[in-house]
Amino acid sequence: MGLTGRALECAAVLLALACVCLTVWAWPRLARRGPLAVLGRLGVIAATQVALLTACAVAVNTYFDFYGSWDELLGHVSTAPGRVTDAGGGARVQAARGSLVQPAGPQGLGQVRGLPAGPPAKAGRVESVRIVGRRTRAINPAFVYLPPQYFQRQYHRQRFPVIVAISGYPGGIMNLARFLEVPQTVGRLERAGSMQPTVVVMVRPTIAPPRDTECVDVPGGPKAETFFTRDLPEALKSAYRVGHASSGWGALGYSSGGSCALQLALRDPEVYTSAAALSADYKVTEDLTTGSLFGARPRATRLRQEHDLVWRLRHLPVPRVSVLVTSSRQGERDYRPTMRFLNAVKPPMTSARIILPRGSHHFTTWRREIGPAMEWMGRQLTFPQDTTPNPKPRHSGRLASHQKDPAPRARQHPDRPGQASSS
């Protein structure tokens, strides 16, 4: 019985209801004086409270995906360093211990509607994996969306651009697939010709759950920035046919995941050249979920400033990157910080925005923005011109008919209501 499965959630709820019914039935029989009756009343109260709290905890974990498996909950996770497995110019995802990208269980993927169905060469595919950080020793769950072209004969040596989609905290990869509908949106845009074929990797922002690491290399602690800028790209390049140049890599996220996307692009432009942030923060702050992120003074003061994006734009060299930010004039607390960030942008950096009249910090708002954001991101990424040296495709399976254009680009569209506008 999986930790995030529907069966466990139903069992926990039924157990809680049974305890409530048992308490109602037993209470008159325990309404007597004496130590045994008192202990009996305390016992049924304690059992009912534990059952109710367990049901709530299971439901919350299933919704937010704090822990994806029993092993992760109990801390029984592998910390062995990974290794790159060569497979003729491009390593494959292998179940062997030590691989940087390892196949994983469903991780709740079976609960997601609208995922690619049918032959991968026609519909694409979403894989459930876990990413092993060779340097950080972090193990992060992930979903990987592969477009149909990835499996087609005419693209069997072609590399693809990559979007790293980052969930908010405390949510997980299930939120990206189930509530934000990232793979469904990308597939729809690609079929409509509004987005070039792109590999999308869905990950969570923390590498040391339940701590919120905010994509920061914590002095003496988790190295989240290193994971996203070195371990994650290395792992993906070892297992998938993805571009090696930074011009084909972008980051996208919502809430704290959007903050991570902006941090990665501005701090590491040699890895990510574009970022799209839905309802993001523009500086990293510490709270009970993060703990100390910057260490002790005086170094902490400098690190805190460097993770303030407006401060970076005003005091440090501006990188050549493209960013998209979103907010709402009413309902979002980040509207003023968003405008302050946009006003601080200067060449060679470019920016775009999606500003809704009214919205909230919720998936109902972000689902309105994810389509235009993905379409914008597709226009920023360069389709890789390098190819794999080995003509063998990574995947076997049914192949689609040949197409004329070996590296299609997204069609350009004029701005429409709700789409990103340049600034």
Tab-separated table of C-alpha atoms in Angstrom:
chain	number	residue	atom	x	y	z
A	1	MET	CA	0.000	0.000	0.000
A	2	GLY	CA	1.714	3.173	-1.210
A	3	LEU	CA	2.124	6.191	1.045
A	4	THR	CA	0.417	8.505	-1.450
A	5	GLY	CA	-2.072	5.983	-2.798
A	6	ARG	CA	-5.835	6.307	-2.620
A	7	ALA	CA	-6.110	2.984	-0.756
A	8	LEU	CA	-4.145	4.241	2.260
A	9	GLU	CA	-6.135	7.471	2.370
A	10	CYS	CA	-9.454	5.598	2.316
A	11	ALA	CA	-8.245	3.134	4.954
A	12	ALA	CA	-7.158	5.964	7.267
A	13	VAL	CA	-10.507	7.730	6.897
A	14	LEU	CA	-12.466	4.516	7.534
A	15	LEU	CA	-10.354	3.797	10.606
A	16	ALA	CA	-11.024	7.299	11.964
A	17	LEU	CA	-14.782	6.897	11.404
A	18	ALA	CA	-14.704	3.500	13.100
A	19	CYS	CA	-12.954	4.990	16.136
A	20	VAL	CA	-15.555	7.765	16.361
A	21	CYS	CA	-18.398	5.232	16.195
A	22	LEU	CA	-16.661	3.041	18.788
A	23	THR	CA	-16.308	6.013	21.121
A	24	VAL	CA	-20.002	6.886	20.809
A	25	TRP	CA	-20.971	3.256	21.471
A	26	ALA	CA	-18.594	2.731	24.400
A	27	TRP	CA	-19.004	6.055	26.177
A	28	PRO	CA	-22.208	5.192	28.147
A	29	ARG	CA	-20.571	1.956	29.310
A	30	LEU	CA	-17.539	3.897	30.525
A	31	ALA	CA	-19.576	6.572	32.327
A	32	ARG	CA	-18.894	5.078	35.738
A	33	ARG	CA	-16.632	5.953	38.588
A	34	GLY	CA	-13.406	4.198	39.267
A	35	PRO	CA	-9.910	4.098	37.807
A	36	LEU	CA	-10.741	1.530	35.127
A	37	ALA	CA	-13.601	3.633	33.736
A	38	VAL	CA	-11.415	6.751	33.719
A	39	LEU	CA	-8.627	4.897	31.930
A	40	GLY	CA	-11.156	3.539	29.446
A	41	ARG	CA	-12.463	7.020	28.637
A	42	LEU	CA	-8.921	8.349	28.220
A	43	GLY	CA	-8.079	5.378	25.994
A	44	VAL	CA	-10.958	5.832	23.560
A	45	ILE	CA	-10.333	9.598	23.408
A	46	ALA	CA	-6.638	9.032	22.646
A	47	ALA	CA	-7.376	6.357	20.022
A	48	THR	CA	-9.934	8.584	18.302
A	49	GLN	CA	-7.608	11.592	18.285
A	50	VAL	CA	-4.716	9.551	16.876
A	51	ALA	CA	-6.941	8.061	14.163
A	52	LEU	CA	-8.307	11.489	13.164
A	53	LEU	CA	-4.845	13.079	13.086
A	54	THR	CA	-3.500	10.151	11.052
A	55	ALA	CA	-6.286	10.505	8.506
A	56	CYS	CA	-5.620	14.252	8.212
A	57	ALA	CA	-1.863	13.685	7.886
A	58	VAL	CA	-2.318	11.072	5.166
A	59	ALA	CA	-4.743	13.307	3.265
A	60	VAL	CA	-2.418	16.324	3.485
A	61	ASN	CA	0.597	14.265	2.398
A	62	THR	CA	-1.344	12.842	-0.546
A	63	TYR	CA	-2.370	16.357	-1.620
A	64	PHE	CA	0.980	18.119	-1.145
A	65	ASP	CA	3.329	15.144	-1.694
A	66	PHE	CA	5.619	15.859	1.284
A	67	TYR	CA	6.854	12.254	1.276
A	68	GLY	CA	6.512	10.046	-1.773
A	69	SER	CA	7.269	6.666	-0.197
A	70	TRP	CA	7.491	4.859	3.136
A	71	ASP	CA	11.273	4.715	2.837
A	72	GLU	CA	11.449	8.486	2.429
A	73	LEU	CA	9.161	9.012	5.432
A	74	LEU	CA	11.287	6.718	7.598
A	75	GLY	CA	14.573	8.141	6.297
A	76	HIS	CA	15.629	4.907	4.569
A	77	VAL	CA	16.992	6.469	1.382
A	78	SER	CA	20.112	5.672	-0.548
A	79	THR	CA	23.014	8.112	-0.173
A	80	ALA	CA	25.434	6.323	-2.491
A	81	PRO	CA	27.095	8.639	-5.026
A	82	GLY	CA	25.898	8.182	-8.584
A	83	ARG	CA	27.907	7.422	-11.692
A	84	VAL	CA	27.438	8.225	-15.374
A	85	THR	CA	26.601	5.136	-17.417
A	86	ASP	CA	27.789	5.421	-20.986
A	87	ALA	CA	25.418	4.103	-23.642
A	88	GLY	CA	26.983	4.985	-26.934
A	89	GLY	CA	26.970	8.757	-26.705
A	90	GLY	CA	23.984	9.094	-24.406
A	91	ALA	CA	23.362	7.143	-21.224
A	92	ARG	CA	20.029	5.470	-20.662
A	93	VAL	CA	17.829	5.397	-17.614
A	94	GLN	CA	18.838	2.177	-15.887
A	95	ALA	CA	17.663	0.444	-12.765
A	96	ALA	CA	21.257	-0.313	-11.763
A	97	ARG	CA	22.311	1.047	-8.402
A	98	GLY	CA	24.487	4.117	-8.832
A	99	SER	CA	22.860	5.575	-11.955
A	100	LEU	CA	22.254	9.304	-11.830
A	101	VAL	CA	18.674	8.884	-13.111
A	102	GLN	CA	16.857	5.837	-11.799
A	103	PRO	CA	13.379	4.517	-12.600
A	104	ALA	CA	10.965	5.017	-9.706
A	105	GLY	CA	7.529	3.803	-8.750
A	106	PRO	CA	4.415	5.658	-9.927
A	107	GLN	CA	4.867	8.371	-7.255
A	108	GLY	CA	1.164	9.157	-7.675
A	109	LEU	CA	1.361	9.477	-11.457
A	110	GLY	CA	-1.596	7.129	-11.832
A	111	GLN	CA	-3.853	9.763	-10.231
A	112	VAL	CA	-3.092	12.341	-12.930
A	113	ARG	CA	-5.585	12.769	-15.761
A	114	GLY	CA	-4.787	13.801	-19.304
A	115	LEU	CA	-1.290	12.328	-19.521
A	116	PRO	CA	-0.033	11.024	-22.887
A	117	ALA	CA	-1.772	7.810	-23.878
A	118	GLY	CA	-0.918	5.576	-26.800
A	119	PRO	CA	2.326	4.939	-28.681
A	120	PRO	CA	5.064	7.295	-27.430
A	121	ALA	CA	5.986	8.234	-31.013
A	122	LYS	CA	2.520	9.748	-31.396
A	123	ALA	CA	1.612	10.905	-27.895
A	124	GLY	CA	4.895	11.275	-26.008
A	125	ARG	CA	5.460	9.856	-22.551
A	126	VAL	CA	5.843	10.867	-18.896
A	127	GLU	CA	8.428	8.900	-16.906
A	128	SER	CA	8.594	8.632	-13.125
A	129	VAL	CA	12.214	8.735	-11.970
A	130	ARG	CA	14.441	9.902	-9.176
A	131	ILE	CA	17.475	12.134	-9.681
A	132	VAL	CA	20.662	11.312	-7.780
A	133	GLY	CA	23.015	14.211	-7.101
A	134	ARG	CA	26.615	13.103	-7.536
A	135	ARG	CA	28.022	16.079	-5.614
A	136	THR	CA	25.228	16.814	-3.144
A	137	ARG	CA	24.172	13.171	-2.611
A	138	ALA	CA	20.586	14.424	-2.750
A	139	ILE	CA	17.909	12.135	-4.157
A	140	ASN	CA	14.977	14.010	-5.646
A	141	PRO	CA	11.819	12.519	-7.202
A	142	ALA	CA	10.938	13.758	-10.673
A	143	PHE	CA	8.583	13.342	-13.603
A	144	VAL	CA	10.080	13.668	-17.078
A	145	TYR	CA	7.902	14.569	-20.050
A	146	LEU	CA	9.295	13.394	-23.404
A	147	PRO	CA	7.638	14.767	-26.575
A	148	PRO	CA	6.533	12.432	-29.392
A	149	GLN	CA	9.454	13.533	-31.571
A	150	TYR	CA	11.837	12.094	-28.983
A	151	PHE	CA	10.747	8.603	-30.085
A	152	GLN	CA	10.502	9.201	-33.835
A	153	ARG	CA	13.063	7.834	-36.299
A	154	GLN	CA	13.968	11.163	-37.891
A	155	TYR	CA	14.918	12.572	-34.473
A	156	HIS	CA	16.790	9.542	-33.172
A	157	ARG	CA	20.074	11.483	-32.932
A	158	GLN	CA	18.553	14.874	-32.144
A	159	ARG	CA	18.944	16.555	-28.776
A	160	PHE	CA	16.069	18.577	-27.299
A	161	PRO	CA	15.711	21.772	-25.243
A	162	VAL	CA	14.893	21.382	-21.550
A	163	ILE	CA	12.548	23.148	-19.146
A	164	VAL	CA	13.083	22.433	-15.453
A	165	ALA	CA	9.651	22.951	-13.840
A	166	ILE	CA	9.841	23.519	-10.072
A	167	SER	CA	6.892	23.166	-7.705
A	168	GLY	CA	6.181	25.443	-4.776
A	169	TYR	CA	6.918	24.562	-1.165
A	170	PRO	CA	5.653	22.428	0.521
A	171	GLY	CA	4.144	20.865	-2.577
A	172	GLY	CA	5.807	18.252	-4.749
A	173	ILE	CA	5.957	16.994	-8.295
A	174	MET	CA	2.361	15.752	-8.131
A	175	ASN	CA	1.189	19.362	-7.966
A	176	LEU	CA	2.981	20.145	-11.232
A	177	ALA	CA	1.316	17.259	-13.046
A	178	ARG	CA	-2.069	17.092	-11.345
A	179	PHE	CA	-2.979	20.684	-10.476
A	180	LEU	CA	-0.784	22.899	-12.670
A	181	GLU	CA	-1.107	20.412	-15.574
A	182	VAL	CA	2.394	21.025	-16.909
A	183	PRO	CA	2.775	17.943	-19.168
A	184	GLN	CA	-0.786	18.261	-20.443
A	185	THR	CA	-0.239	21.924	-21.328
A	186	VAL	CA	3.077	21.302	-23.067
A	187	GLY	CA	1.611	18.459	-25.102
A	188	ARG	CA	-1.330	20.619	-26.195
A	189	LEU	CA	0.935	23.509	-27.214
A	190	GLU	CA	3.243	21.207	-29.175
A	191	ARG	CA	0.345	19.634	-31.049
A	192	ALA	CA	-0.936	23.105	-31.931
A	193	GLY	CA	2.503	24.147	-33.211
A	194	SER	CA	2.788	26.875	-30.552
A	195	MET	CA	5.801	25.293	-28.893
A	196	GLN	CA	8.794	23.380	-30.178
A	197	PRO	CA	9.344	19.792	-28.963
A	198	THR	CA	10.796	20.133	-25.472
A	199	VAL	CA	11.755	17.836	-22.618
A	200	VAL	CA	10.197	18.986	-19.341
A	201	VAL	CA	11.593	17.813	-16.000
A	202	MET	CA	9.284	18.311	-13.004
A	203	VAL	CA	11.004	18.536	-9.604
A	204	ARG	CA	10.373	19.986	-6.141
A	205	PRO	CA	12.435	22.922	-4.796
A	206	THR	CA	13.745	21.266	-1.635
A	207	ILE	CA	16.480	18.641	-1.592
A	208	ALA	CA	16.249	17.996	2.166
A	209	PRO	CA	12.549	17.596	3.022
A	210	PRO	CA	10.794	18.739	5.115
A	211	ARG	CA	13.241	21.662	5.255
A	212	ASP	CA	12.648	24.436	2.725
A	213	THR	CA	16.077	24.871	1.132
A	214	GLU	CA	15.004	27.701	-1.246
A	215	CYS	CA	17.569	26.678	-3.914
A	216	VAL	CA	20.346	28.003	-1.654
A	217	ASP	CA	23.739	26.460	-0.929
A	218	VAL	CA	23.447	26.528	2.859
A	219	PRO	CA	26.827	26.984	4.601
A	220	GLY	CA	27.487	23.662	6.306
A	221	GLY	CA	24.112	22.326	5.121
A	222	PRO	CA	22.253	21.170	1.985
A	223	LYS	CA	23.654	22.450	-1.315
A	224	ALA	CA	20.397	23.084	-3.184
A	225	GLU	CA	21.839	25.511	-5.734
A	226	THR	CA	24.598	23.038	-6.584
A	227	PHE	CA	21.983	20.346	-7.112
A	228	PHE	CA	19.991	22.457	-9.581
A	229	THR	CA	22.966	23.937	-11.437
A	230	ARG	CA	25.381	20.991	-11.548
A	231	ASP	CA	23.884	17.698	-10.389
A	232	LEU	CA	20.531	17.942	-12.145
A	233	PRO	CA	21.905	19.004	-15.573
A	234	GLU	CA	24.634	16.356	-15.363
A	235	ALA	CA	22.119	13.637	-14.517
A	236	LEU	CA	19.723	14.603	-17.309
A	237	LYS	CA	22.500	14.817	-19.895
A	238	SER	CA	23.674	11.355	-18.856
A	239	ALA	CA	20.253	9.781	-19.352
A	240	TYR	CA	18.374	11.755	-22.020
A	241	ARG	CA	19.094	13.328	-25.391
A	242	VAL	CA	18.998	16.915	-24.177
A	243	GLY	CA	21.006	19.923	-25.289
A	244	HIS	CA	24.383	20.588	-23.738
A	245	ALA	CA	24.439	24.348	-24.374
A	246	SER	CA	22.813	26.730	-21.873
A	247	SER	CA	20.771	28.361	-24.661
A	248	GLY	CA	18.549	25.270	-24.622
A	249	TRP	CA	17.892	25.286	-20.867
A	250	GLY	CA	15.234	27.209	-18.945
A	251	ALA	CA	13.616	27.090	-15.497
A	252	LEU	CA	9.951	27.618	-14.624
A	253	GLY	CA	8.081	27.495	-11.346
A	254	TYR	CA	5.235	28.775	-9.220
A	255	SER	CA	5.400	30.397	-5.773
A	256	SER	CA	8.718	29.419	-4.148
A	257	GLY	CA	9.496	27.337	-7.245
A	258	GLY	CA	9.206	30.522	-9.303
A	259	SER	CA	11.574	32.231	-6.885
A	260	CYS	CA	14.029	29.378	-7.454
A	261	ALA	CA	13.703	29.728	-11.229
A	262	LEU	CA	14.616	33.432	-11.071
A	263	GLN	CA	17.476	32.803	-8.652
A	264	LEU	CA	18.917	30.120	-10.916
A	265	ALA	CA	18.795	32.270	-14.045
A	266	LEU	CA	20.266	35.399	-12.456
A	267	ARG	CA	22.887	33.611	-10.369
A	268	ASP	CA	23.824	30.887	-12.875
A	269	PRO	CA	23.189	32.238	-16.404
A	270	GLU	CA	25.736	29.807	-17.835
A	271	VAL	CA	23.278	27.005	-16.963
A	272	TYR	CA	19.810	28.590	-17.379
A	273	THR	CA	19.318	31.417	-19.863
A	274	SER	CA	15.601	31.952	-19.270
A	275	ALA	CA	13.179	31.749	-16.358
A	276	ALA	CA	9.418	32.018	-15.930
A	277	ALA	CA	8.112	32.704	-12.413
A	278	LEU	CA	4.434	32.551	-11.434
A	279	SER	CA	3.701	34.549	-8.255
A	280	ALA	CA	7.305	34.498	-7.078
A	281	ASP	CA	9.227	36.213	-4.315
A	282	TYR	CA	12.246	38.258	-5.311
A	283	LYS	CA	14.442	37.655	-2.308
A	284	VAL	CA	15.136	34.700	-0.066
A	285	THR	CA	13.971	35.104	3.519
A	286	GLU	CA	14.420	32.820	6.496
A	287	ASP	CA	11.614	31.385	8.616
A	288	LEU	CA	10.813	28.276	10.650
A	289	THR	CA	10.665	26.071	7.547
A	290	THR	CA	14.021	27.209	6.174
A	291	GLY	CA	16.103	27.507	9.294
A	292	SER	CA	19.360	29.385	8.884
A	293	LEU	CA	20.159	29.594	5.173
A	294	PHE	CA	23.095	31.993	5.188
A	295	GLY	CA	25.173	31.012	8.195
A	296	ALA	CA	26.744	33.449	10.631
A	297	ARG	CA	27.702	37.086	10.181
A	298	PRO	CA	29.400	38.828	8.456
A	299	ARG	CA	29.181	36.352	5.578
A	300	ALA	CA	25.436	35.972	6.098
A	301	THR	CA	24.806	39.637	5.294
A	302	ARG	CA	26.549	39.352	1.941
A	303	LEU	CA	24.813	36.092	1.021
A	304	ARG	CA	21.428	37.543	1.960
A	305	GLN	CA	22.046	40.522	-0.315
A	306	GLU	CA	23.149	38.314	-3.204
A	307	HIS	CA	19.873	36.383	-2.971
A	308	ASP	CA	17.878	39.632	-3.156
A	309	LEU	CA	17.244	39.900	-6.893
A	310	VAL	CA	16.499	43.634	-6.921
A	311	TRP	CA	19.738	44.267	-5.031
A	312	ARG	CA	21.619	42.095	-7.544
A	313	LEU	CA	20.254	44.035	-10.496
A	314	ARG	CA	21.255	47.338	-8.924
A	315	HIS	CA	24.714	46.417	-7.639
A	316	LEU	CA	26.078	43.486	-9.664
A	317	PRO	CA	26.660	42.907	-13.403
A	318	VAL	CA	23.383	42.070	-15.127
A	319	PRO	CA	23.389	38.690	-16.928
A	320	ARG	CA	22.181	38.149	-20.478
A	321	VAL	CA	19.020	36.214	-19.619
A	322	SER	CA	15.288	36.467	-20.316
A	323	VAL	CA	12.702	36.354	-17.550
A	324	LEU	CA	8.908	36.265	-17.377
A	325	VAL	CA	7.098	37.160	-14.150
A	326	THR	CA	3.395	37.069	-13.321
A	327	SER	CA	1.151	38.681	-10.737
A	328	SER	CA	-2.322	40.171	-10.249
A	329	ARG	CA	-3.286	43.750	-9.455
A	330	GLN	CA	-5.795	42.511	-6.902
A	331	GLY	CA	-5.482	39.387	-4.782
A	332	GLU	CA	-1.700	38.884	-4.988
A	333	ARG	CA	0.588	40.332	-2.342
A	334	ASP	CA	3.572	40.287	-4.684
A	335	TYR	CA	2.238	42.855	-7.176
A	336	ARG	CA	4.352	45.769	-5.883
A	337	PRO	CA	7.536	43.659	-5.526
A	338	THR	CA	6.927	42.375	-9.065
A	339	MET	CA	6.767	45.887	-10.481
A	340	ARG	CA	9.842	46.880	-8.457
A	341	PHE	CA	11.723	43.927	-9.934
A	342	LEU	CA	10.637	44.752	-13.483
A	343	ASN	CA	11.688	48.380	-13.054
A	344	ALA	CA	15.153	47.214	-11.971
A	345	VAL	CA	15.706	45.111	-15.112
A	346	LYS	CA	18.191	46.611	-17.580
A	347	PRO	CA	20.090	45.418	-20.663
A	348	PRO	CA	21.379	42.944	-21.603
A	349	MET	CA	18.662	41.258	-19.542
A	350	THR	CA	15.141	41.245	-21.025
A	351	SER	CA	11.817	40.776	-19.254
A	352	ALA	CA	8.180	39.997	-19.959
A	353	ARG	CA	5.119	40.004	-17.728
A	354	ILE	CA	1.641	38.573	-17.280
A	355	ILE	CA	-0.405	40.868	-15.030
A	356	LEU	CA	-3.975	39.736	-14.399
A	357	PRO	CA	-6.654	42.175	-13.184
A	358	ARG	CA	-7.544	39.829	-10.343
A	359	GLY	CA	-6.079	36.581	-9.069
A	360	SER	CA	-4.919	34.669	-6.023
A	361	HIS	CA	-1.959	32.626	-4.856
A	362	HIS	CA	-3.550	29.421	-6.078
A	363	PHE	CA	-3.647	26.947	-8.946
A	364	THR	CA	-6.816	28.534	-10.342
A	365	THR	CA	-4.686	31.571	-11.159
A	366	TRP	CA	-1.540	29.721	-12.197
A	367	ARG	CA	-3.466	27.528	-14.663
A	368	ARG	CA	-4.446	30.726	-16.485
A	369	GLU	CA	-0.787	31.665	-16.738
A	370	ILE	CA	0.976	28.369	-17.413
A	371	GLY	CA	-0.023	28.166	-21.100
A	372	PRO	CA	1.246	31.632	-22.103
A	373	ALA	CA	4.301	31.127	-19.873
A	374	MET	CA	5.220	27.841	-21.560
A	375	GLU	CA	4.655	29.337	-25.004
A	376	TRP	CA	6.936	32.251	-24.073
A	377	MET	CA	9.550	29.866	-22.727
A	378	GLY	CA	9.483	27.878	-25.952
A	379	ARG	CA	10.357	31.033	-27.889
A	380	GLN	CA	13.370	31.732	-25.661
A	381	LEU	CA	15.034	28.340	-25.903
A	382	THR	CA	17.260	27.508	-28.854
A	383	PHE	CA	16.671	24.106	-30.393
A	384	PRO	CA	20.031	22.307	-29.976
A	385	GLN	CA	22.044	21.923	-33.159
A	386	ASP	CA	24.306	19.187	-31.780
A	387	THR	CA	23.398	15.547	-32.246
A	388	THR	CA	24.348	12.321	-30.521
A	389	PRO	CA	27.248	10.461	-32.125
A	390	ASN	CA	25.512	7.094	-31.916
A	391	PRO	CA	22.583	6.559	-34.317
A	392	LYS	CA	20.818	4.215	-31.901
A	393	PRO	CA	17.673	5.786	-30.412
A	394	ARG	CA	17.329	5.805	-26.657
A	395	HIS	CA	13.929	4.140	-26.809
A	396	SER	CA	12.526	1.434	-28.998
A	397	GLY	CA	8.886	1.245	-29.922
A	398	ARG	CA	6.571	2.245	-32.703
A	399	LEU	CA	7.956	5.024	-34.883
A	400	ALA	CA	5.971	7.729	-36.623
A	401	SER	CA	6.281	8.793	-40.256
A	402	HIS	CA	9.054	11.144	-41.374
A	403	GLN	CA	8.649	14.909	-41.181
A	404	LYS	CA	10.496	17.426	-43.316
A	405	ASP	CA	11.745	19.763	-40.615
A	406	PRO	CA	14.343	18.007	-38.396
A	407	ALA	CA	14.265	20.746	-35.776
A	408	PRO	CA	10.912	22.546	-35.719
A	409	ARG	CA	10.600	25.905	-34.032
A	410	ALA	CA	7.549	27.286	-32.316
A	411	ARG	CA	5.458	29.556	-34.489
A	412	GLN	CA	5.475	33.187	-33.516
A	413	HIS	CA	2.134	34.675	-32.528
A	414	PRO	CA	1.179	38.296	-31.901
A	415	ASP	CA	0.301	39.177	-28.350
A	416	ARG	CA	-3.208	38.163	-27.337
A	417	PRO	CA	-5.095	38.880	-24.123
A	418	GLY	CA	-3.602	36.826	-21.305
A	419	GLN	CA	-0.311	36.263	-23.127
A	420	ALA	CA	3.073	37.482	-22.028
A	421	SER	CA	3.948	41.030	-23.005
A	422	SER	CA	7.523	42.215	-23.339
A	423	SER	CA	8.881	45.020	-21.267
